[in-house]
Structures are given as structure tokens and as C-alpha cells.
């Protein structure tokens, strides 16, 4: 069966520090991968999606970046965090261009 | 760009009562998803609707997509504390590959 994991689960970082959130999917190949952010009291905002290794589409201009070094690995990064980067980050995957999304457990980032 | 508006933003109901959550799209819906999120966790898929007038049920939760495919409602019958959480509607954008979400409805069920 397919599983998705993301880590760390909780992160507290000072403003200006770097960030790396990792997501891996098991039990499937060539998934579409997504990073969403959920800010307090707001809905899910799509940040990045990837349909293949090295292919990244950015939805919102910001100081975040994403990379897909391997088929089932998706990484969210920042060189310098801002206060506004605080939120709940969710990684998700789907088997095709449409259909049910499978979400990870989430990573809560607090930038102080 | 397509936007999804959910109402109400939050809802407090007494256990055993029925409730309805609405999701309205600014454009025609080609696929409408309902997810549930427990506080601080990932989202769990509930159901998907594609055809105008389609209605699906899962246990005590029923969702319907209207004929014009621009609004969906989610109805919970005889609510229980286990129904508490955030309900989000999601829609596929016309280009595929991406699912956008509404802001969510926070449901609290009083025992």
C-alpha cells in the first residue's frame, strides 16, 4: 500500500534562518507531488507541484523553493525565513492529473 | 482564477443535530472533492462529485453537486463528536494537475 511521510512534524525557526521540509512517498511510482500551506484561519494554498523528477511548478511568488531530486521525494526549502512563512505545511500526492489527493501528516512551522 | 467560497466559516451544533455546509465556486466545477481535517493533521478524502445533480453518501455524510455544477453541499445527519473537524471543499482547475481549496468550515459538536 502507498504511504506518505513528511518531516519534521514541528519546527521553530528564527527569522532569516534556512528551512528544509522533506516529503517521501512509498508504494507508488511517478506520483504527482504537491506542497500546500495552511495559515491560521485560512484555507490551503497551493505552493508547488511536480509531475516528474526535476519538474517544479510554482504557484505563488515567495521566498520558498521546491525540489524533486528523486521520483518519490519532494523538498520544500528557504534560504531565509520570514515571519509570514509560519504555517502548517502539507505534502500530498496523486496518481494522475486528477483525482483524490493523499496528504501527509503535516509540518507545523513557527518563525519567531 | 477559480475561487471556492465555503459557508459557514464555523459551526457549533449539539450532538444529534443535522447540519449543512456549502461550497460555491466562481466557475463551473469539473470535479468537486470534500475532505475532512482533524485539527493539526492532514486531510482525509471523503468523496468526489463530478456530474451535475450527483449525490454521494458515506456513513452519515451526504454531499451533492447542483445541476449547474457551481455549488456543492455537504450534509451531516445526527452529528456526533467524531464529526468535529475542518471540512474543506476542493476543485480541479481546468488545466488539470492542481486542486484548489476553500477556506474550510470548522465544525464543533457539543456532547
mmCIF file of C-alpha atoms in Angstrom:
data_model
loop_
_atom_site.group_PDB
_atom_site.id
_atom_site.type_symbol
_atom_site.label_atom_id
_atom_site.label_comp_id
_atom_site.label_asym_id
_atom_site.label_seq_id
_atom_site.Cartn_x
_atom_site.Cartn_y
_atom_site.Cartn_z
ATOM 1 C CA UNK A 1 0.000 0.000 0.000
ATOM 2 C CA UNK A 2 1.024 3.587 -0.554
ATOM 3 C CA UNK A 3 2.208 5.811 2.273
ATOM 4 C CA UNK A 4 3.394 9.385 2.515
ATOM 5 C CA UNK A 5 5.615 10.805 5.216
ATOM 6 C CA UNK A 6 6.830 14.295 5.892
ATOM 7 C CA UNK A 7 9.180 15.676 8.481
ATOM 8 C CA UNK A 8 9.893 17.307 10.747
ATOM 9 C CA UNK A 9 6.438 17.422 12.323
ATOM 10 C CA UNK A 10 7.173 20.593 14.235
ATOM 11 C CA UNK A 11 9.763 23.268 13.657
ATOM 12 C CA UNK A 12 10.530 26.565 15.381
ATOM 13 C CA UNK A 13 12.973 28.746 13.478
ATOM 14 C CA UNK A 14 14.250 32.323 13.830
ATOM 15 C CA UNK A 15 13.656 34.873 11.108
ATOM 16 C CA UNK A 16 16.392 34.701 8.491
ATOM 17 C CA UNK A 17 17.275 31.071 9.094
ATOM 18 C CA UNK A 18 17.075 28.385 6.368
ATOM 19 C CA UNK A 19 14.354 25.791 6.032
ATOM 20 C CA UNK A 20 14.139 22.283 4.701
ATOM 21 C CA UNK A 21 10.982 20.169 4.853
ATOM 22 C CA UNK A 22 11.070 16.733 3.341
ATOM 23 C CA UNK A 23 8.337 14.515 1.970
ATOM 24 C CA UNK A 24 8.605 10.963 0.686
ATOM 25 C CA UNK A 25 6.053 8.664 -0.870
ATOM 26 C CA UNK A 26 6.271 4.883 -0.792
ATOM 27 C CA UNK A 27 4.434 2.192 -2.711
ATOM 28 C CA UNK A 28 3.888 4.076 -5.972
ATOM 29 C CA UNK A 29 5.932 5.387 -8.857
ATOM 30 C CA UNK A 30 5.873 8.664 -10.772
ATOM 31 C CA UNK A 31 3.384 10.376 -8.458
ATOM 32 C CA UNK A 32 2.343 13.993 -8.859
ATOM 33 C CA UNK A 33 3.594 15.761 -5.740
ATOM 34 C CA UNK A 34 2.292 18.900 -4.072
ATOM 35 C CA UNK A 35 3.202 21.315 -1.293
ATOM 36 C CA UNK A 36 0.347 23.232 0.325
ATOM 37 C CA UNK A 37 0.434 25.766 3.145
ATOM 38 C CA UNK A 38 -2.371 26.355 5.605
ATOM 39 C CA UNK A 39 -2.056 29.601 7.520
ATOM 40 C CA UNK A 40 -4.064 30.192 10.680
ATOM 41 C CA UNK A 41 -7.731 30.657 9.825
ATOM 42 C CA UNK A 42 -7.130 30.287 6.104
ATOM 43 C CA UNK A 43 -7.609 27.563 3.554
ATOM 44 C CA UNK A 44 -4.986 25.517 1.787
ATOM 45 C CA UNK A 45 -2.769 27.481 -0.538
ATOM 46 C CA UNK A 46 -1.019 25.524 -3.260
ATOM 47 C CA UNK A 47 2.672 26.427 -3.265
ATOM 48 C CA UNK A 48 4.354 23.998 -5.653
ATOM 49 C CA UNK A 49 3.570 20.914 -7.653
ATOM 50 C CA UNK A 50 5.687 18.458 -9.592
ATOM 51 C CA UNK A 51 4.764 15.943 -12.271
ATOM 52 C CA UNK A 52 8.224 14.405 -12.515
ATOM 53 C CA UNK A 53 11.839 14.458 -11.346
ATOM 54 C CA UNK A 54 13.289 17.941 -11.634
ATOM 55 C CA UNK A 55 9.966 19.396 -12.810
ATOM 56 C CA UNK A 56 8.660 22.051 -10.439
ATOM 57 C CA UNK A 57 5.780 24.460 -10.986
ATOM 58 C CA UNK A 58 5.448 27.420 -8.644
ATOM 59 C CA UNK A 59 2.035 28.823 -7.878
ATOM 60 C CA UNK A 60 2.854 31.740 -5.621
ATOM 61 C CA UNK A 61 5.902 34.037 -5.791
ATOM 62 C CA UNK A 62 7.681 33.915 -2.465
ATOM 63 C CA UNK A 63 10.956 33.158 -0.811
ATOM 64 C CA UNK A 64 10.295 29.414 -0.830
ATOM 65 C CA UNK A 65 11.548 26.885 -3.348
ATOM 66 C CA UNK A 66 10.918 23.228 -4.028
ATOM 67 C CA UNK A 67 12.978 20.431 -5.480
ATOM 68 C CA UNK A 68 12.356 16.858 -6.558
ATOM 69 C CA UNK A 69 15.700 15.087 -6.592
ATOM 70 C CA UNK A 70 14.155 11.629 -6.753
ATOM 71 C CA UNK A 71 10.873 10.252 -8.070
ATOM 72 C CA UNK A 72 9.255 9.946 -4.661
ATOM 73 C CA UNK A 73 10.993 12.738 -2.777
ATOM 74 C CA UNK A 74 9.793 16.329 -2.593
ATOM 75 C CA UNK A 75 11.642 19.001 -0.626
ATOM 76 C CA UNK A 76 10.490 22.474 0.392
ATOM 77 C CA UNK A 77 13.260 24.949 1.157
ATOM 78 C CA UNK A 78 14.000 28.514 2.027
ATOM 79 C CA UNK A 79 17.299 30.359 2.335
ATOM 80 C CA UNK A 80 15.920 32.981 4.717
ATOM 81 C CA UNK A 81 12.636 32.563 6.549
ATOM 82 C CA UNK A 82 10.169 35.402 7.065
ATOM 83 C CA UNK A 83 7.605 35.736 9.831
ATOM 84 C CA UNK A 84 4.896 35.285 7.198
ATOM 85 C CA UNK A 85 6.247 31.814 6.383
ATOM 86 C CA UNK A 86 4.739 30.462 9.591
ATOM 87 C CA UNK A 87 2.001 27.919 8.977
ATOM 88 C CA UNK A 88 1.077 24.303 8.567
ATOM 89 C CA UNK A 89 2.740 22.739 5.529
ATOM 90 C CA UNK A 90 1.177 19.742 3.891
ATOM 91 C CA UNK A 91 2.688 17.457 1.300
ATOM 92 C CA UNK A 92 0.337 15.467 -0.929
ATOM 93 C CA UNK A 93 0.450 13.106 -3.869
ATOM 94 C CA UNK A 94 -1.875 11.839 -6.534
ATOM 95 C CA UNK A 95 -1.511 9.126 -9.123
ATOM 96 C CA UNK A 96 -2.714 11.149 -12.098
ATOM 97 C CA UNK A 97 -3.530 14.671 -13.162
ATOM 98 C CA UNK A 98 -6.880 14.483 -11.392
ATOM 99 C CA UNK A 99 -8.307 12.521 -8.551
ATOM 100 C CA UNK A 100 -8.028 12.061 -4.848
ATOM 101 C CA UNK A 101 -5.095 13.696 -3.081
ATOM 102 C CA UNK A 102 -3.326 11.765 -0.346
ATOM 103 C CA UNK A 103 -1.906 14.004 2.337
ATOM 104 C CA UNK A 104 0.971 13.651 4.743
ATOM 105 C CA UNK A 105 0.672 14.359 8.437
ATOM 106 C CA UNK A 106 1.798 17.964 8.077
ATOM 107 C CA UNK A 107 4.704 20.064 9.360
ATOM 108 C CA UNK A 108 3.979 22.974 11.641
ATOM 109 C CA UNK A 109 6.471 25.807 11.166
ATOM 110 C CA UNK A 110 6.704 28.727 13.556
ATOM 111 C CA UNK A 111 9.023 31.551 12.600
ATOM 112 C CA UNK A 112 9.970 33.839 15.502
ATOM 113 C CA UNK B 1 -8.666 32.150 -11.469
ATOM 114 C CA UNK B 2 -11.206 29.907 -9.856
ATOM 115 C CA UNK B 3 -12.191 30.521 -6.250
ATOM 116 C CA UNK B 4 -14.129 28.424 -3.768
ATOM 117 C CA UNK B 5 -16.156 30.026 -1.008
ATOM 118 C CA UNK B 6 -17.358 27.953 1.922
ATOM 119 C CA UNK B 7 -20.093 28.799 4.374
ATOM 120 C CA UNK B 8 -20.388 28.971 7.246
ATOM 121 C CA UNK B 9 -16.837 29.577 8.385
ATOM 122 C CA UNK B 10 -17.552 27.811 11.656
ATOM 123 C CA UNK B 11 -20.419 25.897 13.127
ATOM 124 C CA UNK B 12 -21.295 24.706 16.618
ATOM 125 C CA UNK B 13 -24.030 22.084 16.835
ATOM 126 C CA UNK B 14 -25.484 19.932 19.556
ATOM 127 C CA UNK B 15 -24.805 16.246 19.228
ATOM 128 C CA UNK B 16 -27.583 14.571 17.292
ATOM 129 C CA UNK B 17 -28.462 17.619 15.211
ATOM 130 C CA UNK B 18 -28.239 17.821 11.431
ATOM 131 C CA UNK B 19 -26.090 20.376 9.646
ATOM 132 C CA UNK B 20 -25.203 21.579 6.155
ATOM 133 C CA UNK B 21 -22.000 23.095 4.793
ATOM 134 C CA UNK B 22 -21.943 24.861 1.444
ATOM 135 C CA UNK B 23 -19.251 25.341 -1.169
ATOM 136 C CA UNK B 24 -19.711 27.799 -4.025
ATOM 137 C CA UNK B 25 -17.404 28.074 -6.999
ATOM 138 C CA UNK B 26 -16.738 31.144 -9.129
ATOM 139 C CA UNK B 27 -16.521 28.865 -12.191
ATOM 140 C CA UNK B 28 -18.074 25.627 -13.379
ATOM 141 C CA UNK B 29 -16.874 22.674 -11.351
ATOM 142 C CA UNK B 30 -15.357 19.751 -13.235
ATOM 143 C CA UNK B 31 -14.590 17.767 -10.128
ATOM 144 C CA UNK B 32 -15.530 18.638 -6.572
ATOM 145 C CA UNK B 33 -13.911 16.998 -3.577
ATOM 146 C CA UNK B 34 -14.789 17.015 0.077
ATOM 147 C CA UNK B 35 -12.085 16.437 2.650
ATOM 148 C CA UNK B 36 -12.070 16.357 6.419
ATOM 149 C CA UNK B 37 -9.165 17.547 8.535
ATOM 150 C CA UNK B 38 -8.749 16.846 12.195
ATOM 151 C CA UNK B 39 -7.097 19.751 13.914
ATOM 152 C CA UNK B 40 -3.343 19.715 13.334
ATOM 153 C CA UNK B 41 -3.396 16.754 10.977
ATOM 154 C CA UNK B 42 -3.512 16.035 7.273
ATOM 155 C CA UNK B 43 -6.655 15.852 5.172
ATOM 156 C CA UNK B 44 -8.732 12.738 4.695
ATOM 157 C CA UNK B 45 -10.695 12.274 1.474
ATOM 158 C CA UNK B 46 -14.457 11.935 1.922
ATOM 159 C CA UNK B 47 -15.932 11.876 -1.561
ATOM 160 C CA UNK B 48 -15.765 13.225 -5.086
ATOM 161 C CA UNK B 49 -18.600 14.561 -7.244
ATOM 162 C CA UNK B 50 -18.396 15.139 -10.963
ATOM 163 C CA UNK B 51 -21.823 15.108 -12.536
ATOM 164 C CA UNK B 52 -24.450 17.791 -12.095
ATOM 165 C CA UNK B 53 -27.096 16.550 -9.685
ATOM 166 C CA UNK B 54 -24.832 13.802 -8.394
ATOM 167 C CA UNK B 55 -25.240 12.817 -4.765
ATOM 168 C CA UNK B 56 -23.000 10.541 -2.723
ATOM 169 C CA UNK B 57 -23.143 9.283 0.831
ATOM 170 C CA UNK B 58 -20.590 7.930 3.252
ATOM 171 C CA UNK B 59 -21.983 6.772 6.560
ATOM 172 C CA UNK B 60 -23.952 9.780 7.844
ATOM 173 C CA UNK B 61 -22.387 12.289 5.467
ATOM 174 C CA UNK B 62 -24.081 13.150 2.161
ATOM 175 C CA UNK B 63 -22.731 15.500 -0.489
ATOM 176 C CA UNK B 64 -24.474 16.832 -3.569
ATOM 177 C CA UNK B 65 -23.360 18.787 -6.625
ATOM 178 C CA UNK B 66 -26.035 21.073 -8.055
ATOM 179 C CA UNK B 67 -27.226 20.814 -11.658
ATOM 180 C CA UNK B 68 -25.305 23.891 -12.769
ATOM 181 C CA UNK B 69 -22.135 22.472 -11.220
ATOM 182 C CA UNK B 70 -21.198 25.607 -9.339
ATOM 183 C CA UNK B 71 -22.260 24.696 -5.830
ATOM 184 C CA UNK B 72 -21.979 21.711 -3.573
ATOM 185 C CA UNK B 73 -23.450 20.997 -0.175
ATOM 186 C CA UNK B 74 -22.333 18.575 2.500
ATOM 187 C CA UNK B 75 -24.954 17.358 4.938
ATOM 188 C CA UNK B 76 -24.328 15.508 8.177
ATOM 189 C CA UNK B 77 -27.216 13.679 9.767
ATOM 190 C CA UNK B 78 -27.365 13.144 13.531
ATOM 191 C CA UNK B 79 -23.966 14.689 14.202
ATOM 192 C CA UNK B 80 -21.557 13.046 16.626
ATOM 193 C CA UNK B 81 -18.413 14.304 18.372
ATOM 194 C CA UNK B 82 -16.388 12.253 15.861
ATOM 195 C CA UNK B 83 -17.656 14.545 13.108
ATOM 196 C CA UNK B 84 -15.818 17.518 14.608
ATOM 197 C CA UNK B 85 -13.029 18.964 12.494
ATOM 198 C CA UNK B 86 -12.469 21.151 9.470
ATOM 199 C CA UNK B 87 -14.329 20.339 6.274
ATOM 200 C CA UNK B 88 -12.760 21.576 3.063
ATOM 201 C CA UNK B 89 -14.056 21.506 -0.450
ATOM 202 C CA UNK B 90 -11.576 21.232 -3.292
ATOM 203 C CA UNK B 91 -11.872 21.585 -7.046
ATOM 204 C CA UNK B 92 -9.747 20.659 -10.005
ATOM 205 C CA UNK B 93 -8.679 23.596 -12.087
ATOM 206 C CA UNK B 94 -9.492 23.500 -15.766
ATOM 207 C CA UNK B 95 -5.908 22.703 -16.713
ATOM 208 C CA UNK B 96 -5.712 19.646 -14.508
ATOM 209 C CA UNK B 97 -2.881 18.723 -12.155
ATOM 210 C CA UNK B 98 -3.965 21.179 -9.491
ATOM 211 C CA UNK B 99 -6.607 21.118 -6.813
ATOM 212 C CA UNK B 100 -7.605 24.364 -5.155
ATOM 213 C CA UNK B 101 -9.402 24.524 -1.811
ATOM 214 C CA UNK B 102 -11.898 26.635 0.009
ATOM 215 C CA UNK B 103 -11.024 28.188 3.362
ATOM 216 C CA UNK B 104 -12.787 25.383 5.237
ATOM 217 C CA UNK B 105 -15.634 25.133 7.711
ATOM 218 C CA UNK B 106 -14.765 24.416 11.330
ATOM 219 C CA UNK B 107 -17.318 22.121 12.914
ATOM 220 C CA UNK B 108 -17.677 21.729 16.666
ATOM 221 C CA UNK B 109 -20.086 19.158 18.070
ATOM 222 C CA UNK B 110 -21.220 19.573 21.672
ATOM 223 C CA UNK B 111 -21.838 16.370 23.541
#
